[in-house]
Short mmCIF file of N, CA, C and O in Angstrom, two decimals:
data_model
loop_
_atom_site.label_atom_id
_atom_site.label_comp_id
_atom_site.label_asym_id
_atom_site.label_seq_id
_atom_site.Cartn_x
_atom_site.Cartn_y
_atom_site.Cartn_z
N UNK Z 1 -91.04 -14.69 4.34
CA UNK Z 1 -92.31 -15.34 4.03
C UNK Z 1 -92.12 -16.84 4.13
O UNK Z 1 -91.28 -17.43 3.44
N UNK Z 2 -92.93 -17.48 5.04
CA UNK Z 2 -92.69 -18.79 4.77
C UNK Z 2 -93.71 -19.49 4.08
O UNK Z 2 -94.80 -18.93 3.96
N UNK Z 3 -93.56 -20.47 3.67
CA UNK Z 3 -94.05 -21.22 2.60
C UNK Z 3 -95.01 -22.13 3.48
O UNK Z 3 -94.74 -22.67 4.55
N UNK Z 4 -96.62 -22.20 2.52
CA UNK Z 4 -97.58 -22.30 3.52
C UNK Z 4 -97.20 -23.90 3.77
O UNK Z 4 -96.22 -24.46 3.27
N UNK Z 5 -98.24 -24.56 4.72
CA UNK Z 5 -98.05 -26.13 4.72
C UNK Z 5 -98.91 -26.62 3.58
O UNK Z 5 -98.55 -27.73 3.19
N UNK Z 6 -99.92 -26.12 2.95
CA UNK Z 6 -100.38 -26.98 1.96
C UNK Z 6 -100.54 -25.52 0.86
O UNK Z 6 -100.84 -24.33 0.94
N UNK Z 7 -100.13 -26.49 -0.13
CA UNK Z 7 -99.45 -25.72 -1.40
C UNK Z 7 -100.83 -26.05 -2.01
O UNK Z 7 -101.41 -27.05 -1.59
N UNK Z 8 -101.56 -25.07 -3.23
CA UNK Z 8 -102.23 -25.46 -4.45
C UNK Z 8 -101.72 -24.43 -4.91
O UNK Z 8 -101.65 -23.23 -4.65
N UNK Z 9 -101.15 -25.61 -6.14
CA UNK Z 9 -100.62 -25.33 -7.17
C UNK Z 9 -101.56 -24.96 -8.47
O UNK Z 9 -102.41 -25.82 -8.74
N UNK Z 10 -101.54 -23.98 -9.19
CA UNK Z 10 -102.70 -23.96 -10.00
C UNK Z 10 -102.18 -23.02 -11.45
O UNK Z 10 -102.20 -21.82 -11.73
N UNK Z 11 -101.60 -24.72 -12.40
CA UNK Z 11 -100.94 -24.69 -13.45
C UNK Z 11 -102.15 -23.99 -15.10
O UNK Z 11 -103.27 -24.24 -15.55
N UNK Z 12 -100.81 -22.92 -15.48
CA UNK Z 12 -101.92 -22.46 -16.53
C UNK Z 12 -103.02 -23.37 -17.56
O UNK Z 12 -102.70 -24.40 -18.16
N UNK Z 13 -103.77 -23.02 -17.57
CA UNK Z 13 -105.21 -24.53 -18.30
C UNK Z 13 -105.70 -25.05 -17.87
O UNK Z 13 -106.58 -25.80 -18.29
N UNK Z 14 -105.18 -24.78 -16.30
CA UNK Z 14 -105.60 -25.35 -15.34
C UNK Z 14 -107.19 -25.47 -15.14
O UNK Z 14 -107.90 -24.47 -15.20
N UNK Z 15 -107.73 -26.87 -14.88
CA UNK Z 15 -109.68 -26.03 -14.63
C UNK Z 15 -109.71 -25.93 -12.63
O UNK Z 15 -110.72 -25.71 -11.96
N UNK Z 16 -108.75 -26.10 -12.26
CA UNK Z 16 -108.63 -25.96 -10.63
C UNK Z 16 -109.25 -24.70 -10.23
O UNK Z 16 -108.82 -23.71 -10.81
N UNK Z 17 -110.34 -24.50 -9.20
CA UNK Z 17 -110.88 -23.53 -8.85
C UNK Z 17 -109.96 -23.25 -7.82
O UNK Z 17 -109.15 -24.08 -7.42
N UNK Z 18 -110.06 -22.15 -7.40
CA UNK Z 18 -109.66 -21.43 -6.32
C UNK Z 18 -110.46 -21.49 -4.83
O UNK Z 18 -111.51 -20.85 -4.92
N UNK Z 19 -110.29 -22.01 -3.67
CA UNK Z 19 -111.10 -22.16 -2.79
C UNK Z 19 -110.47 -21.54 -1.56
O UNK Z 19 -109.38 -21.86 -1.07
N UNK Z 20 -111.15 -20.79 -1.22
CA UNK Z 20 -110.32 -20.51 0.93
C UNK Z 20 -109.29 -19.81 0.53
O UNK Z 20 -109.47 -18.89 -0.26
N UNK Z 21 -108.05 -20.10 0.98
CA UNK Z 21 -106.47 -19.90 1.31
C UNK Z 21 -105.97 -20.70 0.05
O UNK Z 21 -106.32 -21.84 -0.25
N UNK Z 22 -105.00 -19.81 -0.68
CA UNK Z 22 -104.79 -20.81 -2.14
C UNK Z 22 -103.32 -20.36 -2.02
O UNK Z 22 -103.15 -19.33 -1.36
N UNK Z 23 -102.27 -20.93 -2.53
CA UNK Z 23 -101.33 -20.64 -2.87
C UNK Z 23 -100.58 -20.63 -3.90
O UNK Z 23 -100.31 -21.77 -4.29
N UNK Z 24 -99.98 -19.49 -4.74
CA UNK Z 24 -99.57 -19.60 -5.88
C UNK Z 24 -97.93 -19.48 -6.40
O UNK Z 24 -97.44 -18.35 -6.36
N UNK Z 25 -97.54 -20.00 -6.63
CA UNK Z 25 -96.09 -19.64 -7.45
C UNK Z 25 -96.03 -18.35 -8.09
O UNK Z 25 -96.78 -18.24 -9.06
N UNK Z 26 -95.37 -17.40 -7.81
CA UNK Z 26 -95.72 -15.80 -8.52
C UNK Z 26 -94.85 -16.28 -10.33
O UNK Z 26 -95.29 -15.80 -11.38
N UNK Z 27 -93.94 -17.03 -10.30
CA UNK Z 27 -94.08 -17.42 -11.40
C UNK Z 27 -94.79 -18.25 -12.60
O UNK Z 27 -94.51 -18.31 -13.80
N UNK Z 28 -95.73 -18.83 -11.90
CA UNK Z 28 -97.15 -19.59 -12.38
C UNK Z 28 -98.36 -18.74 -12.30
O UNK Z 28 -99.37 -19.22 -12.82
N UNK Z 29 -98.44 -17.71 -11.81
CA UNK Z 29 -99.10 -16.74 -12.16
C UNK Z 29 -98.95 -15.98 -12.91
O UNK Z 29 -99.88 -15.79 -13.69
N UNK Z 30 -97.58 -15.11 -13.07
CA UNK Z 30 -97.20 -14.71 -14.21
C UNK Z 30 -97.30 -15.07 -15.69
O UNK Z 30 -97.56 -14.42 -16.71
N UNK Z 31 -96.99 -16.40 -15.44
CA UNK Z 31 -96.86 -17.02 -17.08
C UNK Z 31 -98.36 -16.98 -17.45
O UNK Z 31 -98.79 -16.81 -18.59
N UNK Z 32 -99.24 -17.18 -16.13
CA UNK Z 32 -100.63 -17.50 -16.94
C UNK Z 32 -101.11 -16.25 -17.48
O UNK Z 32 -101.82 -16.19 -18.49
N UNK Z 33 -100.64 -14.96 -16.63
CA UNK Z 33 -101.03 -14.03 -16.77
C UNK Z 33 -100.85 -13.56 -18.32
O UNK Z 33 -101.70 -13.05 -19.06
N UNK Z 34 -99.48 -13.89 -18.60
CA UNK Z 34 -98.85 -13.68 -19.70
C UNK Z 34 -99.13 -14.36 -21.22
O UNK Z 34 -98.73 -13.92 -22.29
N UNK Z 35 -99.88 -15.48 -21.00
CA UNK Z 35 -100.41 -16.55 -22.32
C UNK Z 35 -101.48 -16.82 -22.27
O UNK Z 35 -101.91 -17.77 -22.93
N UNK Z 36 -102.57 -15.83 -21.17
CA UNK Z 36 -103.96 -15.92 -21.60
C UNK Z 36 -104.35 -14.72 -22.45
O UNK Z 36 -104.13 -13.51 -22.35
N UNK Z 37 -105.19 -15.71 -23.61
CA UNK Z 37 -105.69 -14.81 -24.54
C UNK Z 37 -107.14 -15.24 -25.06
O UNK Z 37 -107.47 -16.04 -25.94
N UNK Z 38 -107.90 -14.38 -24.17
CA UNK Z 38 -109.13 -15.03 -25.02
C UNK Z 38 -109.53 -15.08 -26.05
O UNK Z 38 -108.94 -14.77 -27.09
N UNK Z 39 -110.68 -15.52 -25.91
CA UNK Z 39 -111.10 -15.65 -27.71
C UNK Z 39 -111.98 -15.05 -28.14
O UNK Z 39 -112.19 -14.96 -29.35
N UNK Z 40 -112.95 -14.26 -26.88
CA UNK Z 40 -114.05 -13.12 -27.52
C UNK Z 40 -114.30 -12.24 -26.57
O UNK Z 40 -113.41 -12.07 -25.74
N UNK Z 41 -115.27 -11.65 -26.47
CA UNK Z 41 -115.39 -10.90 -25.37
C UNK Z 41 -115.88 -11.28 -24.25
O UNK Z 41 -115.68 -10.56 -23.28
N UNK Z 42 -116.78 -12.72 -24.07
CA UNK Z 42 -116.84 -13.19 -22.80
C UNK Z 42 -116.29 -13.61 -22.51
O UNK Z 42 -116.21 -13.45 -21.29
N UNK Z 43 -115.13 -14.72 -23.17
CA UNK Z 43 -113.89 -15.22 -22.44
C UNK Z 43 -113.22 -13.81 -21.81
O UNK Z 43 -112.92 -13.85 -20.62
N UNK Z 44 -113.02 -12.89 -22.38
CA UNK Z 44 -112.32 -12.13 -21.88
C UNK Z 44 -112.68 -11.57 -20.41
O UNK Z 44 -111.79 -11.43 -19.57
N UNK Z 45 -114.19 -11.20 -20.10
CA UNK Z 45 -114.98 -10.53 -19.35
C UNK Z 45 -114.31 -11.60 -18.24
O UNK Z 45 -113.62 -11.47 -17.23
N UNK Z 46 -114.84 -12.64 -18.94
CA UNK Z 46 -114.98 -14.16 -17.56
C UNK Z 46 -112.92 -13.92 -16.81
O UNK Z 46 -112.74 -13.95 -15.59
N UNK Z 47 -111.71 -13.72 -17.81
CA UNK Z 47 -110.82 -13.67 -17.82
C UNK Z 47 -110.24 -12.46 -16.78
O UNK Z 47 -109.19 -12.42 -16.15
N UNK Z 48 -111.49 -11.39 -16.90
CA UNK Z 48 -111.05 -10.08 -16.10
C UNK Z 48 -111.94 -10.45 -14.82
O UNK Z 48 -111.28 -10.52 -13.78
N UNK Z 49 -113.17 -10.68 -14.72
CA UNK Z 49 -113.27 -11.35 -12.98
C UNK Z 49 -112.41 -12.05 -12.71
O UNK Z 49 -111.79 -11.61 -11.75
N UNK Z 50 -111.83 -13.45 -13.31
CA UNK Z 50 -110.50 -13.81 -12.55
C UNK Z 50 -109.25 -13.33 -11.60
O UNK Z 50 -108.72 -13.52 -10.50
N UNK Z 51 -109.13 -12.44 -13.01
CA UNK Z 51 -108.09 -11.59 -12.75
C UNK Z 51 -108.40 -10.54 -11.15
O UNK Z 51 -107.57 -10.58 -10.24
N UNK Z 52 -109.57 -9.74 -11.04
CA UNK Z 52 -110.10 -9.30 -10.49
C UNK Z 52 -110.06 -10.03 -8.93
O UNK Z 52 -109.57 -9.49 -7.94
N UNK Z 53 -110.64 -11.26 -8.96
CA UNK Z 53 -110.88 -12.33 -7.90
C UNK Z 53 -109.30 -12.71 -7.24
O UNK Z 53 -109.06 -12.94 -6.06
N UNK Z 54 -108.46 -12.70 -8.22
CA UNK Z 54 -107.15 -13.02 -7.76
C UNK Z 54 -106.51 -11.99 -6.79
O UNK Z 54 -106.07 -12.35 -5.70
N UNK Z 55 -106.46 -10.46 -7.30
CA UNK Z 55 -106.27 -9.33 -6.56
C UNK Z 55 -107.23 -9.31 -5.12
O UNK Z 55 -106.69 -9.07 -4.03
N UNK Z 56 -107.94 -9.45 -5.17
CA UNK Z 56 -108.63 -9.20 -4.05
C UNK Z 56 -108.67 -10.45 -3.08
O UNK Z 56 -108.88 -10.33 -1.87
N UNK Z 57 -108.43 -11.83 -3.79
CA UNK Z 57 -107.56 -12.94 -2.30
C UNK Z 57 -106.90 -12.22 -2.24
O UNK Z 57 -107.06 -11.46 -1.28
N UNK Z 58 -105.61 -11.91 -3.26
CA UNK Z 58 -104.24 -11.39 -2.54
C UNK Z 58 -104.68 -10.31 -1.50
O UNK Z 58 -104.74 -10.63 -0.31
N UNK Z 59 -104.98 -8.99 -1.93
CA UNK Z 59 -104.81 -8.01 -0.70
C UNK Z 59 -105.59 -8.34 0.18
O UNK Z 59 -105.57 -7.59 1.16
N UNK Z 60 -106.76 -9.75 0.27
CA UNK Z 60 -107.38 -9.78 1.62
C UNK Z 60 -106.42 -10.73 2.77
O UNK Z 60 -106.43 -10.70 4.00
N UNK Z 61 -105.75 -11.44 1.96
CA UNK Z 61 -105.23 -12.36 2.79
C UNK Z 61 -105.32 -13.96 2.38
O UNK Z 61 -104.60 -14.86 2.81
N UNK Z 62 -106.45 -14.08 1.37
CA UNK Z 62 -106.69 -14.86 0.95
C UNK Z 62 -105.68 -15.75 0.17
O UNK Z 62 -105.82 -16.97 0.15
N UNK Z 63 -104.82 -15.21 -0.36
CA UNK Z 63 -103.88 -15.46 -1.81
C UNK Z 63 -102.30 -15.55 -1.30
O UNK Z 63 -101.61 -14.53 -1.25
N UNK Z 64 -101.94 -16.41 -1.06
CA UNK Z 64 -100.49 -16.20 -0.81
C UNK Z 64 -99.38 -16.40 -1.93
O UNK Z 64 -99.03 -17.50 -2.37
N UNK Z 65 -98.92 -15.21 -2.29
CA UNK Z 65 -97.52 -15.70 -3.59
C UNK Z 65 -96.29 -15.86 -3.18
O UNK Z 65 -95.72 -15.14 -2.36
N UNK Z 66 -95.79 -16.90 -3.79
CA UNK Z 66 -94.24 -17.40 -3.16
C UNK Z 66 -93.79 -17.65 -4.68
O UNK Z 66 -94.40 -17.88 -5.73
N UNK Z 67 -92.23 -17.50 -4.24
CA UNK Z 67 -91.30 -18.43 -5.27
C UNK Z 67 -90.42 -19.12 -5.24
O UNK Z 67 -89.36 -19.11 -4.62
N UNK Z 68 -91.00 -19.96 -6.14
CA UNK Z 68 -89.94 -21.77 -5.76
C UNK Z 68 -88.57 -21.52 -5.40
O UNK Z 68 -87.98 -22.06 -4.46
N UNK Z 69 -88.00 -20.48 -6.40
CA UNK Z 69 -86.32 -20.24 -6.25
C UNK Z 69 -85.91 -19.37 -4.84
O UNK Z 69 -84.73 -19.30 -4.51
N UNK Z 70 -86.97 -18.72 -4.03
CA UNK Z 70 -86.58 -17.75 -2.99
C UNK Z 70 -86.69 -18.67 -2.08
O UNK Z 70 -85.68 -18.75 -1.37
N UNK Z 71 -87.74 -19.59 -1.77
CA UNK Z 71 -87.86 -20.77 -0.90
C UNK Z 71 -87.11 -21.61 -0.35
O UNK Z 71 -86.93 -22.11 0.76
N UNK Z 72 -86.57 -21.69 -1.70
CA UNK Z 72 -85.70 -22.89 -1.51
C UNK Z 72 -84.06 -21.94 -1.45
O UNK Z 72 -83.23 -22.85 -1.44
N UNK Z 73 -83.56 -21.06 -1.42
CA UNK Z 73 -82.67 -19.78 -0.73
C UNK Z 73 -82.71 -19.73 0.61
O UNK Z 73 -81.74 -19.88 1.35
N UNK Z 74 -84.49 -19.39 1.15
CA UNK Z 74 -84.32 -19.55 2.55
C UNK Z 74 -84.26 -21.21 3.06
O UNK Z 74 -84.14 -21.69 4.19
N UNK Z 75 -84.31 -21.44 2.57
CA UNK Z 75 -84.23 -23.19 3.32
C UNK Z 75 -82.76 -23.30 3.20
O UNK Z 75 -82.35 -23.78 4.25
N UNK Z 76 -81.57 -23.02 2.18
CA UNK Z 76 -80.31 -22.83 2.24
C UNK Z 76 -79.78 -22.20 2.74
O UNK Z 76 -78.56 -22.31 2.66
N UNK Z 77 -80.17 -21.51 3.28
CA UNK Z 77 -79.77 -20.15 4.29
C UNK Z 77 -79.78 -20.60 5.73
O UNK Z 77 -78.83 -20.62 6.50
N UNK Z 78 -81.72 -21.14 6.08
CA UNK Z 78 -81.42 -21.98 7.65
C UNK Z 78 -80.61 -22.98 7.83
O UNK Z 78 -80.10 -23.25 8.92
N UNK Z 79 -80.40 -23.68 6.65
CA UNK Z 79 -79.65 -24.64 6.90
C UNK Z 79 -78.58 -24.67 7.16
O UNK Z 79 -78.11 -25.51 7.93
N UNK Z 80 -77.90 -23.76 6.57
CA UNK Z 80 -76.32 -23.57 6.61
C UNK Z 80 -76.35 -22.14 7.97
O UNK Z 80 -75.24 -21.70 8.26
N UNK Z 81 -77.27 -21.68 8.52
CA UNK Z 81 -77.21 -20.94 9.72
C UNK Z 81 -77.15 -22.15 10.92
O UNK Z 81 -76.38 -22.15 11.89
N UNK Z 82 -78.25 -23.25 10.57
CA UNK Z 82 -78.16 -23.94 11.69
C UNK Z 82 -76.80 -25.03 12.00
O UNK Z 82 -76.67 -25.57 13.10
N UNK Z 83 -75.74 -25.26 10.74
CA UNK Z 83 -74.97 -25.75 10.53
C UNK Z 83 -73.45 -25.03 11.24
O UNK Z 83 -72.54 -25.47 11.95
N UNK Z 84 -73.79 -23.52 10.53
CA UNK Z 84 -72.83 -22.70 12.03
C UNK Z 84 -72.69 -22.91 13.10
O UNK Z 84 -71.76 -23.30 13.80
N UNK Z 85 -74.12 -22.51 13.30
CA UNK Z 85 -74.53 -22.53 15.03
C UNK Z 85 -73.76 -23.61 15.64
O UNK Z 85 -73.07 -23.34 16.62
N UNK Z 86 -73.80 -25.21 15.00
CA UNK Z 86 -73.45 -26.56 15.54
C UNK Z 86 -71.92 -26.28 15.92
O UNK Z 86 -71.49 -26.49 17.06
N UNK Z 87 -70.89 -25.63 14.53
CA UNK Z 87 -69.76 -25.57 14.24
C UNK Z 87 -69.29 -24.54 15.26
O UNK Z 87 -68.10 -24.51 15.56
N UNK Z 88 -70.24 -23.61 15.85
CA UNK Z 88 -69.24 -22.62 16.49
C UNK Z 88 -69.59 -23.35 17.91
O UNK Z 88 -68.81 -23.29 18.86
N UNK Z 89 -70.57 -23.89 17.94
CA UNK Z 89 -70.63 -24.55 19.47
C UNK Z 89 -69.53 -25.93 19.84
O UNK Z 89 -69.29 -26.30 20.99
N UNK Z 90 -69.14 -26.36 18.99
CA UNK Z 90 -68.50 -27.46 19.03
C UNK Z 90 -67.02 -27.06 19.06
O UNK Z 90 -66.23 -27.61 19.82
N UNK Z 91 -66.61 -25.93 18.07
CA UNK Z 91 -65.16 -25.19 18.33
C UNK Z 91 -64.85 -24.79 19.99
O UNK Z 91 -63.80 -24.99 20.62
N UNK Z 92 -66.47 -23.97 20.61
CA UNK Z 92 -66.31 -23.65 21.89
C UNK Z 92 -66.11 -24.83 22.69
O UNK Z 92 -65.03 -24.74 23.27
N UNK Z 93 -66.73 -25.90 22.94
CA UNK Z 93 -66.67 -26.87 23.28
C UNK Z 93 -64.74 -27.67 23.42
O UNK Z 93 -64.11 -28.15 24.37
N UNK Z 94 -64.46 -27.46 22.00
CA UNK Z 94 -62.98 -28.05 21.61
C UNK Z 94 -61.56 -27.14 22.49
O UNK Z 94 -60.61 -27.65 23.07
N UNK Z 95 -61.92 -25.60 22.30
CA UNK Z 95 -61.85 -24.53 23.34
C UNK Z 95 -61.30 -24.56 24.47
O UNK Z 95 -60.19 -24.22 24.87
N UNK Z 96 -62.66 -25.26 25.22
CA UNK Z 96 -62.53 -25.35 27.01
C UNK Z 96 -61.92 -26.79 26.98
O UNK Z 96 -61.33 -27.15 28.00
N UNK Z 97 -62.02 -27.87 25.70
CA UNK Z 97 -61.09 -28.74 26.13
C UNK Z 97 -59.87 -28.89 26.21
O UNK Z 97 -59.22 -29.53 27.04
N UNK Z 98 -59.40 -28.02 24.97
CA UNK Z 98 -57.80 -27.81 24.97
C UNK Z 98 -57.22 -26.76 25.96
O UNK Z 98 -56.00 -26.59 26.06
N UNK Z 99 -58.52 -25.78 26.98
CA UNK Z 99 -57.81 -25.35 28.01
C UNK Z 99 -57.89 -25.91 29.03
O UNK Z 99 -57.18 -25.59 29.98
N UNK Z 100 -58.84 -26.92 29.09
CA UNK Z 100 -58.23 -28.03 29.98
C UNK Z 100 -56.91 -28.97 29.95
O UNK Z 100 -56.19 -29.35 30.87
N UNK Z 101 -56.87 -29.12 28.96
CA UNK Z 101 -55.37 -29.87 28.42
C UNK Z 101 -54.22 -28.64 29.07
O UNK Z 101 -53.45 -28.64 30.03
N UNK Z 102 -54.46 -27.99 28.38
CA UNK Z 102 -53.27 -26.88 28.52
C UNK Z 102 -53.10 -26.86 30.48
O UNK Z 102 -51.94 -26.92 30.88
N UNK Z 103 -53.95 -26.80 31.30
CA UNK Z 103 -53.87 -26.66 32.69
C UNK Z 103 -53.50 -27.57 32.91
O UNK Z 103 -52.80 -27.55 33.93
N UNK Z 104 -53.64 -28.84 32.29
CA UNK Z 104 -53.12 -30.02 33.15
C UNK Z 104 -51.66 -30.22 32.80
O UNK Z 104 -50.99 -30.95 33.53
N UNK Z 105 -51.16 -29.70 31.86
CA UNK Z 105 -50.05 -29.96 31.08
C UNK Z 105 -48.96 -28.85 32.12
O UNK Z 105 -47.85 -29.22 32.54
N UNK Z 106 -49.42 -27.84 32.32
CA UNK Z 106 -48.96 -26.77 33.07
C UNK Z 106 -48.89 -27.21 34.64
O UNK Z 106 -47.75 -26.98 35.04
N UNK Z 107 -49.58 -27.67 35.48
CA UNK Z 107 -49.94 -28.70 36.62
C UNK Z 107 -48.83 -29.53 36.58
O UNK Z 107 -48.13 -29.48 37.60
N UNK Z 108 -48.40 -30.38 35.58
CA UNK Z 108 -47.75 -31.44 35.84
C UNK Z 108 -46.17 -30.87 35.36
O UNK Z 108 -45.18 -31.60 35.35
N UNK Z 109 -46.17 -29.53 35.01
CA UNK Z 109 -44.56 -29.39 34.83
C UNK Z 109 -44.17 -28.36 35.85
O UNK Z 109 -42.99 -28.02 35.97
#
């Protein structure tokens, strides 16, 4: 999963509406999920369309969940893949030079 180009972030207490394509931290969802408590039965009602509205970005496409700590794993991961890649090309490189050395060394004895 890659991590969209524009992030909204949408911290619990938050009064940030939800618009289009939103993106959430599955751990900032969680927590909100976890420390909302309304206070009567319409907060609550109003609390379960949310809830409701959230499921249905997600399975439309609307809602993308990521997490900060997996993100930033794969970004440590390309990085140190693309850091190989450099290291094994440059060994090959070092390779054909020292079997060039070696032929010329062999040539001249």
């Amino acid at each position: 999963a890659k991590l969209p180009e524009r992030l909204m972030v949408v911290e619990p207490g938050s009064k940030t509406a939800l618009r289009e394509t939103a993106s959430l931290d599955v751990e900032v969802l969680a927590k909100w999920l976890c420390e909302a408590r309304p206070k009567d039965h319409e907060s609550a009602f109003s609390s379960l369309l949310l809830a409701k509205d959230l499921v249905r970005r997600l399975m439309g496409g609307n809602l993308i969940l990521w997490h900060k700590a997996e993100m930033e794993a794969r970004q440590t991961v390309a990085e140190t893949r693309a850091k190989l890649t450099w290291t094994e090309d440059e060994l090959e490189r070092t390779r054909a030079r020292l079997s060039e050395v070696q032929a010329d060394c062999d040539a001249k004895v």
